[in-house]
Amino acid sequence: ELKDYAEKILGMEIKGIPVKKVLVSEAVSIVSEAYLGIINDRTTKKTVMMACKEGGVEIEEIAKQRPEAIYKVYADPLVGLMSHKAREIGLFLYKEPKRAFECASITERLYKLFIELDS
């Protein structure tokens, strides 16, 4: 049955792009999810990191209906993302200190990658 579904998916086009590979893995229960995004804000001319405890699937809807659910941290382009700001994001998303600091580390690496690839 799985093989039949995979073959059907492989023959599809999604938004004009042909599906070339299918990843199949064991189903897992999701305990929680979080969203972390980064964009350049044209208004402030700064990079903004956005975090949401509710995940990112409906992030645009959340932004419209409950903007307070999205935590934003601005990074000055001359200074970059300060470590304490990355920790703020981690602590916003996770109460457990270990997870919060892991998130802060990921946040700092995401910022560096964004700057390297966006310039």
mmCIF file of C-alpha atoms in Angstrom:
data_model
loop_
_atom_site.group_PDB
_atom_site.id
_atom_site.type_symbol
_atom_site.label_atom_id
_atom_site.label_comp_id
_atom_site.label_asym_id
_atom_site.label_seq_id
_atom_site.Cartn_x
_atom_site.Cartn_y
_atom_site.Cartn_z
ATOM 1 C CA GLU A 1 0.000 0.000 0.000
ATOM 2 C CA LEU A 2 2.822 2.391 0.916
ATOM 3 C CA LYS A 3 4.588 1.654 -2.367
ATOM 4 C CA ASP A 4 1.421 2.572 -4.323
ATOM 5 C CA TYR A 5 1.107 5.918 -2.521
ATOM 6 C CA ALA A 6 4.791 6.697 -3.041
ATOM 7 C CA GLU A 7 4.534 5.941 -6.765
ATOM 8 C CA LYS A 8 1.512 8.251 -7.080
ATOM 9 C CA ILE A 9 3.361 11.055 -5.309
ATOM 10 C CA LEU A 10 6.443 10.570 -7.500
ATOM 11 C CA GLY A 11 4.311 11.181 -10.568
ATOM 12 C CA MET A 12 2.921 14.479 -9.246
ATOM 13 C CA GLU A 13 3.833 18.083 -9.878
ATOM 14 C CA ILE A 14 3.479 20.514 -6.990
ATOM 15 C CA LYS A 15 3.296 24.165 -8.034
ATOM 16 C CA GLY A 16 4.915 23.234 -11.343
ATOM 17 C CA ILE A 17 7.814 21.355 -9.750
ATOM 18 C CA PRO A 18 8.040 17.606 -10.377
ATOM 19 C CA VAL A 19 8.334 15.378 -7.306
ATOM 20 C CA LYS A 20 11.614 13.439 -7.639
ATOM 21 C CA LYS A 21 11.941 11.880 -4.182
ATOM 22 C CA VAL A 22 9.670 10.725 -1.371
ATOM 23 C CA LEU A 23 10.866 10.390 2.215
ATOM 24 C CA VAL A 24 9.029 7.798 4.274
ATOM 25 C CA SER A 25 9.529 7.587 8.011
ATOM 26 C CA GLU A 26 7.801 6.190 11.045
ATOM 27 C CA ALA A 27 4.938 8.338 12.332
ATOM 28 C CA VAL A 28 5.641 10.113 15.609
ATOM 29 C CA SER A 29 3.467 12.038 18.020
ATOM 30 C CA ILE A 30 4.272 15.736 18.093
ATOM 31 C CA VAL A 31 4.411 16.963 21.677
ATOM 32 C CA SER A 32 5.028 20.580 20.752
ATOM 33 C CA GLU A 33 6.246 22.657 17.860
ATOM 34 C CA ALA A 34 7.768 26.081 17.487
ATOM 35 C CA TYR A 35 8.379 28.530 14.663
ATOM 36 C CA LEU A 36 11.552 30.527 14.153
ATOM 37 C CA GLY A 37 11.858 32.760 11.122
ATOM 38 C CA ILE A 38 14.099 35.557 9.934
ATOM 39 C CA ILE A 39 13.494 38.390 7.470
ATOM 40 C CA ASN A 40 14.810 41.812 6.579
ATOM 41 C CA ASP A 41 12.352 44.475 7.773
ATOM 42 C CA ARG A 42 12.293 47.211 5.128
ATOM 43 C CA THR A 43 10.688 49.701 7.500
ATOM 44 C CA THR A 44 13.315 49.516 10.252
ATOM 45 C CA LYS A 45 16.137 48.427 7.912
ATOM 46 C CA LYS A 46 17.004 45.740 10.448
ATOM 47 C CA THR A 47 16.914 41.977 10.449
ATOM 48 C CA VAL A 48 14.060 40.616 12.534
ATOM 49 C CA MET A 49 13.906 37.187 14.137
ATOM 50 C CA MET A 50 10.360 35.984 14.792
ATOM 51 C CA ALA A 51 9.378 33.163 17.139
ATOM 52 C CA CYS A 52 6.031 31.567 17.890
ATOM 53 C CA LYS A 53 5.176 28.802 20.372
ATOM 54 C CA GLU A 54 2.295 27.651 18.173
ATOM 55 C CA GLY A 55 4.415 26.523 15.241
ATOM 56 C CA GLY A 56 4.561 28.054 11.794
ATOM 57 C CA VAL A 57 1.928 26.295 9.715
ATOM 58 C CA GLU A 58 -0.592 29.094 10.268
ATOM 59 C CA ILE A 59 1.915 31.858 11.050
ATOM 60 C CA GLU A 60 0.322 34.409 8.703
ATOM 61 C CA GLU A 61 -3.080 33.838 10.305
ATOM 62 C CA ILE A 62 -1.568 34.120 13.796
ATOM 63 C CA ALA A 63 0.168 37.361 12.775
ATOM 64 C CA LYS A 64 -3.172 38.850 11.698
ATOM 65 C CA GLN A 65 -5.359 37.616 14.546
ATOM 66 C CA ARG A 66 -2.942 37.515 17.504
ATOM 67 C CA PRO A 67 0.263 39.409 16.726
ATOM 68 C CA GLU A 68 1.208 39.297 20.416
ATOM 69 C CA ALA A 69 1.780 35.525 20.016
ATOM 70 C CA ILE A 70 4.800 36.277 17.842
ATOM 71 C CA TYR A 71 7.942 37.360 19.679
ATOM 72 C CA LYS A 72 10.228 39.620 17.642
ATOM 73 C CA VAL A 73 13.875 40.478 18.133
ATOM 74 C CA TYR A 74 15.570 43.050 15.923
ATOM 75 C CA ALA A 75 19.238 42.832 15.004
ATOM 76 C CA ASP A 76 21.103 45.985 14.047
ATOM 77 C CA PRO A 77 23.053 45.313 10.829
ATOM 78 C CA LEU A 78 26.147 47.035 12.245
ATOM 79 C CA VAL A 79 26.192 44.943 15.433
ATOM 80 C CA GLY A 80 24.480 41.693 14.453
ATOM 81 C CA LEU A 81 22.365 39.472 16.669
ATOM 82 C CA MET A 82 23.502 39.819 20.255
ATOM 83 C CA SER A 83 23.777 36.556 22.223
ATOM 84 C CA HIS A 84 21.393 37.762 24.917
ATOM 85 C CA LYS A 85 18.756 38.421 22.231
ATOM 86 C CA ALA A 86 19.125 34.843 20.962
ATOM 87 C CA ARG A 87 18.683 33.639 24.555
ATOM 88 C CA GLU A 88 15.508 35.754 24.855
ATOM 89 C CA ILE A 89 14.067 33.866 21.892
ATOM 90 C CA GLY A 90 15.062 30.516 23.389
ATOM 91 C CA LEU A 91 13.501 31.395 26.731
ATOM 92 C CA PHE A 92 10.344 32.653 25.023
ATOM 93 C CA LEU A 93 9.887 29.349 23.197
ATOM 94 C CA TYR A 94 10.997 26.918 25.911
ATOM 95 C CA LYS A 95 10.729 26.930 29.698
ATOM 96 C CA GLU A 96 13.272 24.149 30.157
ATOM 97 C CA PRO A 97 16.714 25.862 30.320
ATOM 98 C CA LYS A 98 18.538 23.176 28.319
ATOM 99 C CA ARG A 99 16.092 23.439 25.417
ATOM 100 C CA ALA A 100 16.077 27.241 25.637
ATOM 101 C CA PHE A 101 19.863 27.418 25.325
ATOM 102 C CA GLU A 102 19.867 24.871 22.487
ATOM 103 C CA CYS A 103 17.316 27.070 20.738
ATOM 104 C CA ALA A 104 19.488 30.146 21.356
ATOM 105 C CA SER A 105 22.424 28.374 19.721
ATOM 106 C CA ILE A 106 20.288 27.422 16.706
ATOM 107 C CA THR A 107 19.001 31.004 16.528
ATOM 108 C CA GLU A 108 22.538 32.419 16.394
ATOM 109 C CA ARG A 109 23.568 29.967 13.674
ATOM 110 C CA LEU A 110 20.412 30.699 11.669
ATOM 111 C CA TYR A 111 21.166 34.417 11.853
ATOM 112 C CA LYS A 112 24.773 33.910 10.678
ATOM 113 C CA LEU A 113 23.608 31.710 7.815
ATOM 114 C CA PHE A 114 20.958 34.239 6.809
ATOM 115 C CA ILE A 115 23.519 37.062 6.725
ATOM 116 C CA GLU A 116 26.012 34.965 4.729
ATOM 117 C CA LEU A 117 23.469 33.835 2.144
ATOM 118 C CA ASP A 118 21.404 37.019 1.903
ATOM 119 C CA SER A 119 24.281 39.396 1.182
#
